[in-house]
Short mmCIF file of C-alpha atoms and ligand atoms in Angstrom, two decimals:
data_model
loop_
_atom_site.label_atom_id
_atom_site.label_comp_id
_atom_site.label_asym_id
_atom_site.label_seq_id
_atom_site.Cartn_x
_atom_site.Cartn_y
_atom_site.Cartn_z
CA MET E 21 36.62 -21.05 23.02
CA ALA E 22 39.20 -19.13 20.90
CA ILE E 23 39.04 -15.68 20.42
CA GLU E 24 38.28 -14.76 17.22
CA SER E 25 39.12 -12.29 14.39
CA ASP E 26 39.38 -11.86 10.44
CA VAL E 27 43.05 -10.80 11.10
CA LEU E 28 45.19 -11.29 13.95
CA VAL E 29 48.77 -9.25 13.81
CA ILE E 30 51.69 -10.66 16.24
CA GLY E 31 54.00 -7.68 17.55
CA GLY E 32 52.86 -4.12 18.30
CA GLY E 33 55.68 -2.43 16.80
CA LEU E 34 55.97 -0.22 13.92
CA ALA E 35 55.24 -3.21 11.52
CA GLY E 36 52.54 -4.88 13.28
CA LEU E 37 50.72 -1.21 13.94
CA SER E 38 51.20 -0.49 10.04
CA SER E 39 49.90 -3.99 9.50
CA ALA E 40 46.95 -3.60 11.82
CA ILE E 41 45.95 -0.10 10.62
CA SER E 42 46.12 -1.02 6.81
CA ALA E 43 44.14 -4.30 7.28
CA ALA E 44 41.44 -2.35 9.49
CA ARG E 45 41.30 0.21 6.71
CA GLU E 46 40.46 -2.56 4.42
CA GLY E 47 37.27 -3.38 6.67
CA ALA E 48 38.88 -6.53 8.33
CA ASP E 49 38.23 -7.12 11.85
CA VAL E 50 41.71 -7.09 13.24
CA ARG E 51 43.10 -7.85 16.56
CA LEU E 52 46.69 -7.18 17.58
CA VAL E 53 48.55 -9.04 20.35
CA THR E 54 51.81 -8.05 21.36
CA TYR E 55 54.27 -8.74 24.36
CA LYS E 56 56.90 -5.95 25.37
CA GLN E 57 57.63 -2.64 24.36
CA SER E 58 58.74 -2.34 20.87
CA THR E 59 62.15 -0.80 19.40
CA LEU E 60 60.33 2.39 18.80
CA ARG E 61 61.11 3.29 22.51
CA GLN E 62 64.78 2.95 21.48
CA ALA E 63 64.72 4.21 17.96
CA SER E 64 64.82 7.93 16.87
CA GLY E 65 61.52 8.44 15.57
CA LEU E 66 62.73 9.36 12.26
CA ILE E 67 61.24 7.29 9.59
CA ASP E 68 64.29 6.47 7.12
CA VAL E 69 63.11 4.90 4.09
CA LEU E 70 66.43 4.19 2.25
CA GLY E 71 69.56 6.33 3.29
CA TYR E 72 72.42 4.27 1.87
CA THR E 73 72.62 1.53 -0.74
CA PRO E 74 74.04 -1.91 0.49
CA ASP E 75 77.55 -1.01 -0.82
CA GLY E 76 77.16 2.12 1.41
CA GLU E 77 76.62 4.60 -1.54
CA GLY E 78 75.22 7.55 -0.07
CA PRO E 79 73.54 9.76 1.57
CA LEU E 80 71.02 9.01 -1.19
CA THR E 81 68.87 11.90 -2.41
CA ASP E 82 65.97 10.18 -3.55
CA PRO E 83 64.98 6.84 -1.87
CA TYR E 84 62.63 5.39 -4.31
CA SER E 85 64.58 5.80 -7.62
CA ALA E 86 67.41 3.28 -5.53
CA ILE E 87 64.88 0.55 -5.38
CA PRO E 88 65.07 -0.85 -8.79
CA GLU E 89 68.87 -1.41 -7.90
CA LEU E 90 68.63 -3.21 -4.65
CA PRO E 91 69.07 -7.04 -4.35
CA ASP E 92 66.42 -9.35 -5.58
CA GLU E 93 65.78 -10.40 -1.87
CA HIS E 94 65.34 -7.09 -0.41
CA PRO E 95 61.75 -6.18 0.89
CA TYR E 96 61.51 -3.19 -1.21
CA ARG E 97 62.27 -5.37 -4.43
CA LEU E 98 59.49 -7.74 -3.58
CA LEU E 99 56.99 -4.88 -2.99
CA GLY E 100 57.95 -2.70 -5.69
CA GLU E 101 58.52 0.94 -5.62
CA ASP E 102 54.84 1.88 -5.83
CA THR E 103 53.49 -0.08 -2.94
CA VAL E 104 56.51 1.71 -0.83
CA ARG E 105 54.99 4.98 -1.72
CA GLU E 106 51.46 3.98 -1.00
CA ALA E 107 52.57 2.72 2.54
CA MET E 108 54.50 6.08 3.04
CA SER E 109 50.83 7.87 1.73
CA MET E 110 48.98 6.20 4.63
CA PHE E 111 51.56 6.88 7.23
CA ASP E 112 51.26 10.60 6.03
CA GLU E 113 47.32 10.11 6.46
CA VAL E 114 47.66 8.42 9.81
CA VAL E 115 50.24 10.59 11.40
CA ASP E 116 49.77 14.11 10.85
CA THR E 117 52.49 15.29 13.17
CA TYR E 118 55.47 14.11 10.61
CA ARG E 119 56.44 16.00 7.76
CA GLY E 120 58.53 15.51 4.31
CA GLY E 121 55.96 13.80 2.60
CA HIS E 122 55.77 16.78 0.13
CA THR E 123 59.06 15.43 -1.74
CA ASP E 124 60.82 12.21 -3.10
CA THR E 125 63.89 13.73 -1.48
CA ASN E 126 65.74 12.34 1.70
CA ALA E 127 65.81 15.37 4.35
CA LEU E 128 69.20 15.82 6.44
CA LEU E 129 69.08 16.14 9.91
CA PRO E 130 71.37 16.56 12.72
CA THR E 131 71.77 13.50 15.29
CA TYR E 132 72.98 13.66 18.72
CA GLY E 133 76.35 12.02 17.73
CA GLY E 134 76.75 15.00 15.53
CA THR E 135 76.22 13.51 12.25
CA VAL E 136 73.83 14.64 9.58
CA LYS E 137 71.11 11.76 8.65
CA PRO E 138 69.12 11.26 5.54
CA THR E 139 65.71 10.56 6.55
CA ALA E 140 62.33 10.51 4.77
CA ARG E 141 59.87 11.76 7.55
CA TYR E 142 60.71 13.53 10.79
CA PRO E 143 58.57 15.17 13.34
CA ASP E 144 57.17 18.53 13.33
CA GLY E 145 59.37 19.27 16.19
CA ALA E 146 62.52 18.41 14.34
CA ALA E 147 61.46 20.63 11.60
CA ALA E 148 63.50 23.70 12.13
CA GLY E 149 66.85 21.68 12.66
CA LEU E 150 67.10 20.65 8.90
CA ALA E 151 70.82 20.85 7.61
CA SER E 152 69.27 22.20 4.45
CA ASP E 153 68.36 25.50 6.37
CA ASP E 154 70.84 28.13 5.93
CA ARG E 155 70.23 30.00 9.18
CA ASP E 156 72.66 29.70 12.09
CA LEU E 157 72.42 27.59 14.63
CA LEU E 158 72.71 27.49 18.57
CA LEU E 159 72.43 23.71 20.41
CA VAL E 160 71.92 23.71 24.11
CA GLY E 161 72.55 20.31 25.83
CA PHE E 162 71.88 19.72 29.61
CA GLU E 163 74.48 18.38 32.13
CA ALA E 164 72.58 15.96 33.75
CA MET E 165 71.91 14.50 29.78
CA PRO E 166 75.64 14.05 28.88
CA ASP E 167 74.90 11.79 25.71
CA PHE E 168 73.92 14.71 24.12
CA ASP E 169 77.17 16.90 24.15
CA ALA E 170 76.04 20.09 22.47
CA PRO E 171 79.55 21.60 22.08
CA HIS E 172 80.93 18.56 20.78
CA VAL E 173 77.81 17.84 18.37
CA ALA E 174 78.22 21.70 17.11
CA ALA E 175 82.04 21.06 16.43
CA HIS E 176 81.12 17.90 14.62
CA LEU E 177 78.59 19.45 12.41
CA GLU E 178 80.83 22.56 11.81
CA ALA E 179 83.58 19.93 10.50
CA ALA E 180 80.77 18.02 8.19
CA GLY E 181 80.43 21.30 6.45
CA VAL E 182 77.05 22.08 7.03
CA PRO E 183 76.45 25.44 5.43
CA PHE E 184 75.55 27.45 8.67
CA ASP E 185 77.56 28.58 11.65
CA VAL E 186 76.38 26.30 14.82
CA ARG E 187 77.45 26.60 18.32
CA GLY E 188 76.74 24.50 21.11
CA GLU E 189 76.39 25.15 25.11
CA THR E 190 75.55 23.14 28.09
CA ILE E 191 73.40 24.30 31.04
CA GLN E 192 71.61 23.05 33.89
CA PHE E 193 68.15 22.07 33.53
CA PRO E 194 66.20 24.06 36.34
CA GLY E 195 65.89 22.24 39.24
CA ASP E 196 69.04 20.23 38.76
CA LEU E 197 67.51 17.04 37.92
CA GLN E 198 69.31 13.64 38.87
CA ASP E 199 71.29 12.18 36.09
CA ASP E 200 68.99 8.98 36.17
CA ALA E 201 65.84 11.40 35.72
CA LYS E 202 63.58 9.82 33.15
CA VAL E 203 63.17 11.80 29.85
CA THR E 204 59.43 11.74 30.81
CA ARG E 205 60.07 13.61 34.12
CA TYR E 206 61.82 16.71 31.93
CA ALA E 207 58.83 16.27 29.24
CA LYS E 208 56.07 16.74 32.30
CA LEU E 209 57.95 19.32 33.82
CA LEU E 210 58.04 21.46 30.75
CA GLU E 211 54.46 20.70 29.53
CA LYS E 212 53.03 21.72 32.66
CA ASN E 213 55.44 24.28 33.63
CA GLY E 214 55.75 22.28 37.00
CA PRO E 215 57.54 23.76 40.15
CA VAL E 216 61.58 23.51 40.30
CA GLU E 217 63.38 25.18 42.69
CA VAL E 218 66.16 27.82 41.56
CA ARG E 219 68.33 29.37 43.88
CA GLY E 220 65.90 28.65 46.91
CA ARG E 221 62.99 29.77 44.93
CA GLU E 222 59.92 27.98 43.26
CA ARG E 223 59.57 28.53 39.77
CA GLY E 224 57.87 27.27 36.64
CA ALA E 225 60.56 24.82 34.89
CA ARG E 226 59.77 25.95 31.68
CA ASP E 227 59.61 29.86 32.71
CA ALA E 228 63.00 28.74 34.40
CA LEU E 229 64.39 27.22 31.48
CA VAL E 230 63.35 30.39 29.10
CA GLU E 231 65.73 32.10 31.47
CA ARG E 232 68.86 30.19 31.11
CA LEU E 233 68.24 30.15 27.74
CA ASN E 234 67.82 34.04 26.61
CA PRO E 235 71.38 35.01 27.41
CA LEU E 236 72.76 32.19 25.37
CA ILE E 237 71.44 33.11 21.87
CA GLU E 238 73.32 35.49 19.87
CA ASP E 239 72.20 36.15 15.98
CA GLU E 240 70.64 32.69 15.89
CA LYS E 241 67.26 32.11 14.87
CA ARG E 242 66.90 28.38 15.86
CA VAL E 243 67.96 26.73 19.00
CA GLY E 244 67.90 22.95 19.06
CA LEU E 245 67.30 20.86 22.40
CA PRO E 246 67.34 17.20 23.53
CA ALA E 247 64.19 15.58 22.43
CA VAL E 248 62.30 16.01 25.90
CA LEU E 249 60.06 18.76 24.98
CA GLY E 250 57.05 17.62 26.01
CA ASP E 251 54.72 14.25 26.27
CA ALA E 252 51.22 14.25 25.39
CA ASP E 253 51.68 18.09 24.37
CA ALA E 254 54.91 18.69 22.73
CA ALA E 255 53.86 21.14 20.27
CA GLY E 256 52.52 23.53 22.94
CA VAL E 257 55.62 23.11 24.98
CA ARG E 258 57.65 24.15 21.74
CA ALA E 259 55.20 27.00 20.70
CA ALA E 260 55.37 28.17 24.16
CA LEU E 261 59.19 28.30 24.37
CA GLU E 262 59.09 29.92 20.77
CA ALA E 263 56.94 32.85 21.70
CA GLU E 264 59.41 33.47 24.96
CA LEU E 265 62.69 33.14 23.01
CA GLY E 266 61.60 34.77 19.77
CA VAL E 267 63.25 31.82 17.94
CA GLU E 268 62.45 28.59 16.47
CA VAL E 269 63.05 25.56 18.69
CA PHE E 270 63.61 22.12 17.75
CA GLU E 271 64.47 18.69 19.01
CA VAL E 272 67.37 16.77 18.63
CA PRO E 273 66.50 12.90 18.77
CA ALA E 274 68.50 12.02 21.58
CA THR E 275 69.45 8.28 22.95
CA PRO E 276 67.00 5.99 24.19
CA PRO E 277 64.48 5.83 25.72
CA SER E 278 63.09 8.07 22.75
CA LEU E 279 60.20 10.59 23.39
CA PRO E 280 59.72 11.01 19.42
CA GLY E 281 59.53 7.01 19.31
CA VAL E 282 57.00 6.73 22.08
CA ARG E 283 54.74 9.82 20.81
CA LEU E 284 54.69 8.00 17.43
CA GLU E 285 53.73 4.39 19.02
CA ASP E 286 51.02 6.29 20.94
CA ARG E 287 49.60 7.74 17.91
CA LEU E 288 49.48 4.78 16.06
CA PHE E 289 47.82 2.82 18.53
CA GLU E 290 45.31 5.55 18.57
CA ALA E 291 44.88 5.32 15.15
CA PHE E 292 44.38 1.67 15.03
CA ASP E 293 41.92 1.90 17.87
CA GLU E 294 40.05 4.70 15.70
CA ALA E 295 39.99 2.31 12.82
CA GLY E 296 38.11 0.12 14.84
CA GLY E 297 40.99 -2.78 15.93
CA ASN E 298 41.35 -4.51 19.16
CA PHE E 299 44.67 -4.71 20.44
CA GLU E 300 45.98 -6.29 24.09
CA SER E 301 49.74 -6.32 25.44
CA GLY E 302 52.00 -8.14 27.99
CA ASN E 303 51.61 -11.62 27.09
CA PRO E 304 53.51 -13.44 24.36
CA VAL E 305 52.40 -15.86 21.71
CA VAL E 306 54.07 -19.09 22.41
CA SER E 307 52.75 -21.79 20.09
CA PHE E 308 50.20 -22.55 17.06
CA ASP E 309 47.89 -25.26 15.66
CA GLY E 310 47.78 -25.86 11.84
CA GLN E 311 49.41 -27.83 8.96
CA ASN E 312 49.43 -25.83 5.82
CA ARG E 313 47.35 -23.31 7.18
CA VAL E 314 47.77 -21.71 10.68
CA GLU E 315 44.51 -22.18 12.61
CA THR E 316 44.95 -20.86 16.04
CA VAL E 317 47.88 -19.39 17.97
CA TYR E 318 48.33 -19.73 21.78
CA VAL E 319 48.95 -16.73 23.84
CA ASP E 320 50.47 -17.50 27.47
CA LYS E 321 48.65 -15.60 29.99
CA GLN E 322 50.13 -16.74 33.54
CA SER E 323 50.78 -19.95 32.24
CA ALA E 324 47.37 -20.37 30.88
CA ARG E 325 47.14 -21.07 27.02
CA ILE E 326 44.56 -18.83 25.50
CA PRO E 327 43.53 -19.75 22.10
CA TYR E 328 43.30 -16.96 19.35
CA SER E 329 41.86 -17.95 15.92
CA ALA E 330 41.71 -15.84 12.56
CA ASP E 331 41.57 -16.44 8.86
CA GLN E 332 44.75 -14.63 8.41
CA PHE E 333 47.85 -14.21 10.35
CA VAL E 334 50.39 -11.36 10.05
CA LEU E 335 53.83 -12.11 12.07
CA ALA E 336 55.50 -8.78 13.29
CA THR E 337 57.77 -9.68 16.16
CA GLY E 338 60.73 -7.66 15.15
CA GLY E 339 64.44 -8.82 14.37
CA LEU E 340 67.49 -10.05 16.88
CA VAL E 341 66.43 -7.02 19.23
CA GLY E 342 62.56 -7.58 19.45
CA LYS E 343 63.07 -11.32 19.79
CA GLY E 344 60.95 -11.94 16.58
CA VAL E 345 64.43 -14.08 15.79
CA GLU E 346 66.63 -15.80 18.22
CA SER E 347 69.84 -17.48 17.94
CA ASP E 348 71.83 -19.95 20.10
CA ARG E 349 75.12 -21.75 19.61
CA GLU E 350 73.99 -23.60 16.57
CA HIS E 351 71.03 -22.01 15.28
CA VAL E 352 69.27 -19.05 14.03
CA TYR E 353 65.52 -19.37 14.33
CA GLU E 354 62.10 -17.96 14.28
CA PRO E 355 60.56 -19.20 17.61
CA ILE E 356 56.61 -19.25 17.35
CA PHE E 357 56.22 -20.92 13.61
CA ASP E 358 59.46 -22.07 13.25
CA CYS E 359 59.85 -20.57 9.73
CA HIS E 360 63.02 -21.19 7.86
CA VAL E 361 65.78 -18.44 8.56
CA GLU E 362 68.78 -18.83 6.26
CA HIS E 363 72.19 -18.89 7.91
CA SER E 364 75.35 -20.81 7.60
CA GLU E 365 75.65 -23.89 9.92
CA ASP E 366 79.12 -22.42 10.76
CA ARG E 367 78.55 -19.54 13.56
CA TYR E 368 81.80 -18.31 12.72
CA ASP E 369 80.27 -17.14 9.34
CA TRP E 370 77.68 -15.21 11.13
CA PHE E 371 80.05 -12.22 11.95
CA ASP E 372 82.82 -10.33 10.31
CA GLU E 373 86.10 -10.22 11.66
CA ALA E 374 86.05 -6.10 11.63
CA VAL E 375 83.86 -4.63 14.11
CA PHE E 376 82.48 -2.56 11.52
CA GLY E 377 82.37 -4.95 8.79
CA ASP E 378 79.74 -6.55 6.95
CA HIS E 379 78.05 -8.94 9.28
CA PRO E 380 75.38 -11.56 7.70
CA PHE E 381 73.49 -11.79 11.31
CA ALA E 382 72.60 -8.56 10.51
CA GLY E 383 70.56 -9.42 7.57
CA PHE E 384 69.13 -12.59 9.39
CA GLY E 385 65.38 -13.04 9.31
CA VAL E 386 62.57 -15.06 7.37
CA ASP E 387 62.73 -14.96 3.65
CA PRO E 388 59.03 -14.02 2.03
CA ASP E 389 57.54 -14.58 -1.35
CA THR E 390 55.98 -11.30 -2.89
CA GLU E 391 52.94 -11.71 -0.78
CA LEU E 392 55.30 -11.81 2.09
CA ARG E 393 54.43 -15.50 3.31
CA PRO E 394 57.53 -16.82 4.64
CA LEU E 395 59.17 -19.41 2.34
CA ASP E 396 60.75 -22.73 3.71
CA SER E 397 64.25 -23.90 2.74
CA GLY E 398 62.38 -25.61 -0.45
CA GLY E 399 61.24 -22.09 -1.54
CA SER E 400 57.52 -22.76 -1.07
CA PRO E 401 55.15 -20.89 1.37
CA GLU E 402 55.31 -22.23 5.08
CA PHE E 403 51.69 -21.73 5.48
CA GLU E 404 48.98 -20.02 3.09
CA ASN E 405 47.68 -17.54 5.57
CA LEU E 406 50.85 -16.17 7.18
CA ARG E 407 52.63 -13.35 6.25
CA ALA E 408 55.56 -11.71 7.95
CA ALA E 409 56.46 -7.61 8.17
CA GLY E 410 59.20 -5.89 9.46
CA SER E 411 62.34 -6.68 11.02
CA VAL E 412 61.49 -10.15 11.35
CA LEU E 413 62.33 -10.08 7.63
CA GLY E 414 65.71 -10.93 6.29
CA GLY E 415 67.48 -9.79 2.70
CA HIS E 416 68.23 -6.33 4.45
CA ASP E 417 70.48 -4.36 6.68
CA PHE E 418 68.45 -1.74 8.22
CA ALA E 419 71.14 -0.24 10.45
CA ALA E 420 73.58 0.11 7.56
CA GLU E 421 70.96 1.58 4.68
CA LYS E 422 69.33 3.30 7.59
CA SER E 423 65.80 1.60 6.26
CA GLY E 424 64.35 0.33 9.35
CA SER E 425 61.21 2.24 9.89
CA GLY E 426 60.53 2.33 5.97
CA VAL E 427 60.75 -1.34 5.79
CA SER E 428 58.23 -1.89 8.41
CA ILE E 429 55.71 0.37 7.28
CA ALA E 430 55.92 -0.77 3.85
CA THR E 431 55.89 -4.51 4.76
CA GLY E 432 53.44 -4.02 7.31
CA TYR E 433 51.07 -1.93 5.12
CA HIS E 434 51.21 -4.71 2.30
CA ALA E 435 51.00 -7.56 4.63
CA GLY E 436 48.14 -6.25 6.56
CA ARG E 437 46.23 -5.11 3.10
CA LEU E 438 46.61 -8.77 1.71
CA ALA E 439 45.71 -10.19 4.51
CA ALA E 440 42.39 -8.26 4.74
CA GLN E 441 41.31 -8.89 1.37
CA GLU E 442 42.05 -12.46 1.41
CA ALA E 443 39.90 -12.88 4.66
CA GLN E 444 36.95 -11.49 2.93
C1 FAD X 510 68.30 1.48 18.96
C2 FAD X 510 67.72 1.34 17.64
C3 FAD X 510 67.95 2.50 16.90
C4 FAD X 510 67.00 2.45 15.65
N1 FAD X 510 66.93 3.77 15.34
C5 FAD X 510 66.29 3.96 13.81
C6 FAD X 510 66.09 5.30 13.20
O1 FAD X 510 66.67 6.21 13.52
N2 FAD X 510 65.30 5.37 12.03
C7 FAD X 510 64.92 4.00 11.61
O2 FAD X 510 64.10 4.25 10.57
N3 FAD X 510 64.73 3.06 12.23
C8 FAD X 510 65.40 2.80 13.19
N4 FAD X 510 65.71 1.69 14.06
C9 FAD X 510 64.78 0.65 13.39
C10 FAD X 510 63.23 0.15 13.37
O3 FAD X 510 62.96 0.95 14.68
C11 FAD X 510 63.03 -0.84 13.49
O4 FAD X 510 63.36 -1.52 12.15
C12 FAD X 510 61.74 -1.22 12.94
O5 FAD X 510 60.93 -0.19 14.35
C13 FAD X 510 61.35 -2.41 13.72
O6 FAD X 510 59.64 -2.66 13.93
P1 FAD X 510 59.29 -4.29 14.12
O7 FAD X 510 57.81 -3.79 14.28
O8 FAD X 510 59.67 -4.87 12.72
O9 FAD X 510 59.87 -4.84 15.49
P2 FAD X 510 59.98 -4.18 16.85
O10 FAD X 510 59.91 -2.91 17.01
O11 FAD X 510 60.88 -4.80 17.73
O12 FAD X 510 58.69 -4.73 17.34
C14 FAD X 510 58.39 -6.26 17.48
C15 FAD X 510 57.23 -6.67 18.76
O13 FAD X 510 56.76 -7.54 18.93
C16 FAD X 510 56.75 -8.15 20.06
N5 FAD X 510 56.69 -9.86 20.15
C17 FAD X 510 57.98 -10.54 19.75
N6 FAD X 510 57.78 -11.60 20.14
C18 FAD X 510 56.41 -11.75 20.11
C19 FAD X 510 55.34 -12.80 20.98
N7 FAD X 510 55.82 -14.04 20.70
N8 FAD X 510 54.20 -12.48 20.96
C20 FAD X 510 53.89 -11.40 21.09
N9 FAD X 510 54.71 -10.13 20.98
C21 FAD X 510 55.79 -10.40 20.12
C22 FAD X 510 57.78 -7.39 20.72
O14 FAD X 510 57.50 -7.11 22.19
C23 FAD X 510 57.80 -6.01 19.84
O15 FAD X 510 56.45 -5.27 20.91
C24 FAD X 510 66.21 1.68 15.41
C25 FAD X 510 66.38 0.42 15.90
C26 FAD X 510 66.92 0.35 17.45
C27 FAD X 510 67.04 -1.33 17.57
#
């Protein structure tokens, strides 16, 4: 007997979760099956809608007004500006720990690389770092986390012409954690004010950190630290530090693994659960049955093939990073349904000669119609009841445009809503 639902979403990244939440909010019985961790665990946790045009113009002030100028095949053009806005409204309703929804304008936030990034939504914990804020800024990094080199980041920000003074300092995190300590170890120590040894004496980690930060602060009214300030209660850690230091504290998104991304993923799974959805992870969808319609997909569980049937299916398995699109020496392909992926036969055409050039592989993915149904090489829907969302879609280069999360949320929202409406 197959496990049944109205809508089956394959993939539990930002696109799959947006799709599942959107379908559940329409009243459908929704199930989500996913395999490994999503790219949210590597991404900054910032929600970029569109930072640059495909021609590299930007940073864009208003991402929505640029949508009509995008190429016809871009996912945002297929959806239209209004749908992108509706999707972001759903995000704002579901994730109340993010800001930026009060305006169409991109915010500019400092990154751990020392650049300033245009983004549409950002966690509460990053808000005091806005580059549009003219208060002077102190950045503090930890010796055991060399990827966030605070003095270097400060120098870069000054060179970029930010409208405030910025200084960077590096300190040892109390307790001298090893270089390979997990970000969650920092987070939990700070959250619980857990014991660390400082000069032979046991201290609370948060209290000891405050003691190390206090003498560094001159006239600054805000201090930025790597994004390790708490796991389940990041707001509580920030509030405690702010109360002790008398300045605003913010997180600078650091290199993977990303706690802001993990927190966002946790919140979205929680929201899907609250909306009545079911999910399971750890096993891949490997094959399917059906001709014009997908009837059943099969999940590989310890070499047994478990059937899952649904009226509607959403493919949200990610791009080349998430393994929703794969390649060998001859082909680029979508591995579950073998949906068409447009690419040149000559693999030397998949890359640009220049390392930072315009690489065609960056836009590889399935090309859908306006209902997000993947199209075959003749331009017809591969299946009546299969939609695709997120970075499995082609037609855009999310890294160059800074549009990854926005495309995932917008196409996920649209695919989930249409699937639910059609299932009813
Ligand atoms: C390093 C990095 C940094 C980034 N930084 C930013 C940023 O700062 N801002 C921004 O807006 N965007 C950023 N992005 C892009 C953004 O994170 C992605 O575009 C977006 O999260 C993609 O979501 P997705 O759901 O389409 O795919 P994914 O996150 O890849 O999720 C796909 C899911 O599907 C599962 N899956 C795959 N195959 C199967 C199968 N056969 N059966 C079941 N499940 C399957 C995978 O295990 C995974 O969980 C970044 C991406 C990366 C890689």
